[in-house]
mmCIF file of C-alpha atoms in Angstrom:
data_model
loop_
_atom_site.group_PDB
_atom_site.id
_atom_site.type_symbol
_atom_site.label_atom_id
_atom_site.label_comp_id
_atom_site.label_asym_id
_atom_site.label_seq_id
_atom_site.Cartn_x
_atom_site.Cartn_y
_atom_site.Cartn_z
ATOM 1 C CA MET F 22 0.105 0.384 0.000
ATOM 2 C CA THR F 23 1.352 3.543 -0.981
ATOM 3 C CA THR F 24 0.700 6.468 1.114
ATOM 4 C CA GLN F 25 -1.183 9.508 -0.710
ATOM 5 C CA THR F 26 -0.969 13.014 0.275
ATOM 6 C CA ALA F 27 -3.474 15.393 -0.570
ATOM 7 C CA GLY F 28 -3.461 16.512 -4.536
ATOM 8 C CA GLU F 29 -1.511 13.850 -5.384
ATOM 9 C CA ARG F 30 -2.294 11.377 -8.300
ATOM 10 C CA THR F 31 -1.521 7.865 -7.859
ATOM 11 C CA GLU F 32 -1.230 5.473 -10.869
ATOM 12 C CA GLU F 33 -4.712 4.050 -9.791
ATOM 13 C CA ASP F 34 -5.886 7.456 -10.815
ATOM 14 C CA GLU F 35 -4.697 7.456 -14.295
ATOM 15 C CA ASP F 36 -6.564 4.431 -15.023
ATOM 16 C CA ARG F 37 -10.017 5.920 -13.899
ATOM 17 C CA PRO F 38 -11.926 7.980 -16.612
ATOM 18 C CA GLY F 39 -11.900 11.776 -16.262
ATOM 19 C CA ARG F 40 -14.369 13.571 -14.394
ATOM 20 C CA THR F 41 -17.162 14.363 -16.640
ATOM 21 C CA ARG F 42 -19.328 17.485 -16.131
ATOM 22 C CA PRO F 43 -23.080 17.760 -16.023
ATOM 23 C CA PRO F 44 -24.924 18.219 -19.272
ATOM 24 C CA TRP F 45 -25.827 21.511 -18.089
ATOM 25 C CA ALA F 46 -22.208 22.877 -17.568
ATOM 26 C CA ARG F 47 -21.495 23.531 -21.290
ATOM 27 C CA ALA F 48 -24.576 25.430 -21.809
ATOM 28 C CA VAL F 49 -23.697 27.364 -18.454
ATOM 29 C CA ILE F 50 -20.001 28.140 -19.997
ATOM 30 C CA VAL F 51 -21.815 29.082 -23.299
ATOM 31 C CA ALA F 52 -23.861 31.416 -22.463
ATOM 32 C CA VAL F 53 -21.530 33.230 -19.750
ATOM 33 C CA VAL F 54 -19.026 33.527 -22.931
ATOM 34 C CA LEU F 55 -21.790 34.928 -24.881
ATOM 35 C CA ALA F 56 -22.890 37.432 -22.292
ATOM 36 C CA VAL F 57 -19.333 38.652 -21.629
ATOM 37 C CA VAL F 58 -18.495 39.049 -25.559
ATOM 38 C CA ALA F 59 -22.218 40.968 -25.983
ATOM 39 C CA ALA F 60 -20.915 43.488 -22.780
ATOM 40 C CA ALA F 61 -17.623 43.805 -24.464
ATOM 41 C CA GLY F 62 -19.391 44.551 -28.154
ATOM 42 C CA GLY F 63 -21.511 47.070 -26.310
ATOM 43 C CA VAL F 64 -18.695 48.891 -24.635
ATOM 44 C CA LEU F 65 -16.433 48.982 -27.570
ATOM 45 C CA TRP F 66 -19.835 50.274 -29.838
ATOM 46 C CA SER F 67 -20.064 53.267 -27.377
ATOM 47 C CA LEU F 68 -16.936 54.254 -28.049
ATOM 48 C CA ASP F 69 -17.067 56.809 -31.098
ATOM 49 C CA PRO F 70 -13.538 55.912 -32.986
ATOM 50 C CA VAL F 71 -14.722 52.445 -32.609
ATOM 51 C CA ARG F 72 -18.258 52.887 -34.100
ATOM 52 C CA SER F 73 -17.166 55.295 -36.603
ATOM 53 C CA ALA F 74 -14.706 52.522 -37.906
ATOM 54 C CA LEU F 75 -16.958 49.857 -37.741
ATOM 55 C CA GLU F 76 -19.518 51.778 -39.775
ATOM 56 C CA ASP F 77 -16.622 52.910 -42.386
ATOM 57 C CA SER F 78 -16.616 49.292 -42.718
ATOM 58 C CA PHE F 79 -20.038 48.335 -43.657
ATOM 59 C CA THR F 80 -21.286 51.843 -45.018
ATOM 60 C CA ARG F 81 -20.659 53.024 -48.173
ATOM 61 C CA ARG F 82 -19.370 56.783 -47.836
ATOM 62 C CA PRO F 83 -20.016 59.601 -50.789
ATOM 63 C CA SER F 84 -16.748 59.641 -52.731
ATOM 64 C CA GLU F 85 -17.178 63.519 -52.912
ATOM 65 C CA PHE F 86 -17.884 65.471 -49.577
ATOM 66 C CA THR F 87 -17.563 68.302 -48.089
ATOM 67 C CA GLU F 88 -16.058 69.488 -44.349
ATOM 68 C CA LEU F 89 -16.785 72.231 -42.679
ATOM 69 C CA TYR F 90 -15.421 72.741 -38.808
ATOM 70 C CA PHE F 91 -13.964 75.319 -36.375
ATOM 71 C CA THR F 92 -10.136 75.734 -36.630
ATOM 72 C CA ASP F 93 -10.251 77.488 -33.095
ATOM 73 C CA SER F 94 -12.998 78.510 -30.714
ATOM 74 C CA PRO F 95 -14.860 81.581 -32.176
ATOM 75 C CA HIS F 96 -14.215 84.491 -29.627
ATOM 76 C CA LEU F 97 -15.262 88.116 -28.902
ATOM 77 C CA ASP F 98 -12.685 90.946 -30.227
ATOM 78 C CA GLY F 99 -14.631 94.012 -28.995
ATOM 79 C CA ALA F 100 -17.418 94.662 -31.019
ATOM 80 C CA THR F 101 -16.759 92.067 -33.326
ATOM 81 C CA VAL F 102 -17.087 88.129 -33.049
ATOM 82 C CA LEU F 103 -14.388 86.261 -34.801
ATOM 83 C CA VAL F 104 -15.095 82.702 -36.008
ATOM 84 C CA PRO F 105 -12.177 80.671 -37.363
ATOM 85 C CA LEU F 106 -13.269 77.947 -39.544
ATOM 86 C CA ALA F 107 -12.210 75.751 -42.501
ATOM 87 C CA VAL F 108 -13.787 74.253 -45.466
ATOM 88 C CA THR F 109 -12.256 71.204 -47.314
ATOM 89 C CA ASP F 110 -13.618 69.571 -50.433
ATOM 90 C CA HIS F 111 -12.737 65.820 -50.942
ATOM 91 C CA GLY F 112 -13.115 64.347 -54.018
ATOM 92 C CA GLY F 113 -14.247 67.046 -56.194
ATOM 93 C CA GLY F 114 -13.009 69.744 -58.609
ATOM 94 C CA GLY F 115 -13.009 72.041 -55.770
ATOM 95 C CA ALA F 116 -15.877 75.051 -55.870
ATOM 96 C CA THR F 117 -17.014 78.189 -54.350
ATOM 97 C CA ARG F 118 -18.615 77.898 -51.403
ATOM 98 C CA GLU F 119 -20.920 80.224 -49.549
ATOM 99 C CA VAL F 120 -20.577 79.942 -45.552
ATOM 100 C CA GLU F 121 -23.356 81.488 -43.503
ATOM 101 C CA VAL F 122 -22.746 82.656 -39.900
ATOM 102 C CA THR F 123 -25.566 83.529 -37.453
ATOM 103 C CA LEU F 124 -24.969 85.138 -34.053
ATOM 104 C CA GLU F 125 -28.085 84.667 -31.597
ATOM 105 C CA SER F 126 -28.848 86.089 -28.067
ATOM 106 C CA ALA F 127 -29.293 83.787 -25.189
ATOM 107 C CA LYS F 128 -33.344 84.335 -25.839
ATOM 108 C CA GLY F 129 -32.605 82.715 -29.715
ATOM 109 C CA GLU F 130 -33.026 86.423 -31.115
ATOM 110 C CA LYS F 131 -30.995 86.691 -33.943
ATOM 111 C CA LEU F 132 -28.008 89.562 -33.560
ATOM 112 C CA ALA F 133 -26.162 89.377 -36.648
ATOM 113 C CA VAL F 134 -26.071 87.306 -40.119
ATOM 114 C CA ASP F 135 -22.694 87.444 -42.267
ATOM 115 C CA THR F 136 -22.279 85.404 -45.302
ATOM 116 C CA LEU F 137 -18.972 84.925 -46.812
ATOM 117 C CA THR F 138 -17.723 83.043 -49.854
ATOM 118 C CA VAL F 139 -14.528 80.552 -49.445
ATOM 119 C CA ARG F 140 -12.586 79.007 -52.555
ATOM 120 C CA THR F 141 -12.123 75.464 -52.181
ATOM 121 C CA ARG F 142 -9.436 72.980 -54.075
ATOM 122 C CA PRO F 143 -9.998 69.142 -53.661
ATOM 123 C CA GLY F 144 -8.084 68.079 -50.741
ATOM 124 C CA VAL F 145 -6.750 71.238 -49.511
ATOM 125 C CA GLU F 146 -7.931 72.657 -46.270
ATOM 126 C CA SER F 147 -9.474 76.305 -47.116
ATOM 127 C CA ARG F 148 -9.012 78.166 -43.726
ATOM 128 C CA THR F 149 -10.932 81.847 -43.130
ATOM 129 C CA VAL F 150 -11.989 83.835 -40.128
ATOM 130 C CA ALA F 151 -15.431 85.119 -40.455
ATOM 131 C CA GLU F 152 -15.557 88.687 -38.492
ATOM 132 C CA VAL F 153 -18.849 89.618 -37.584
ATOM 133 C CA PRO F 154 -19.624 92.632 -36.216
ATOM 134 C CA VAL F 155 -22.358 92.629 -33.002
ATOM 135 C CA HIS F 156 -23.910 95.217 -30.997
ATOM 136 C CA ALA F 157 -24.830 93.104 -28.123
ATOM 137 C CA GLU F 158 -23.659 89.829 -25.764
ATOM 138 C CA PRO F 159 -23.879 86.606 -28.701
ATOM 139 C CA ALA F 160 -24.685 83.202 -26.834
ATOM 140 C CA LEU F 161 -24.472 80.971 -29.929
ATOM 141 C CA VAL F 162 -22.839 80.888 -33.075
ATOM 142 C CA LEU F 163 -24.542 78.742 -35.842
ATOM 143 C CA VAL F 164 -22.341 78.380 -39.152
ATOM 144 C CA ARG F 165 -23.786 76.459 -42.280
ATOM 145 C CA LEU F 166 -22.735 75.763 -45.803
ATOM 146 C CA THR F 167 -25.217 77.189 -47.686
ATOM 147 C CA GLY F 168 -27.254 74.647 -49.777
ATOM 148 C CA ARG F 169 -25.710 71.869 -48.067
ATOM 149 C CA PRO F 170 -26.410 69.510 -44.609
ATOM 150 C CA GLN F 171 -22.842 70.646 -43.086
ATOM 151 C CA ALA F 172 -23.645 72.940 -39.790
ATOM 152 C CA LEU F 173 -21.629 73.906 -36.700
ATOM 153 C CA HIS F 174 -22.997 75.362 -33.355
ATOM 154 C CA TYR F 175 -20.633 77.061 -30.584
ATOM 155 C CA ARG F 176 -22.284 78.009 -27.532
ATOM 156 C CA PHE F 177 -20.329 81.016 -25.595
ATOM 157 C CA GLY F 178 -19.438 80.206 -21.720
ATOM 158 C CA GLU F 179 -19.704 76.382 -22.250
ATOM 159 C CA GLY F 180 -16.481 76.167 -24.300
ATOM 160 C CA ASN F 181 -17.726 73.186 -26.555
ATOM 161 C CA ALA F 182 -18.116 73.016 -30.538
ATOM 162 C CA ILE F 183 -20.858 70.883 -31.633
ATOM 163 C CA GLY F 184 -20.620 69.587 -35.217
#
């Protein structure tokens, strides 16, 4: 007779068939793995860069499009609001774009509207600064490309741009 300490396997143990799991155990393991994968997928989908990359992989993007964006935060300089922005045409032959800049008060009243023309070249950022005179404290800057869906909003005091 041999002495066996806890946790040691003997030659007799090697001859015995291995432990088998109950039939429901595999289903539980699969369910747990699927739940973890689903939760991880949900977390990843909530991240903008991941969602954008995934959408690019299964969404057909137009071959020609125009970008409109702030190059810096709009700010008040005396009685003038300076709105630094850029327009970039992608995939086209370039064009002349009209950009409308509207300033609104905290109550939603239009304080000033200015339209400027930006000449673009394909794939090249065309920067400009809209200088809009104003006689009252603006709360909101609205920028849009005339005849296009692109628009930007900037709310003074909060320091955030929303495209």
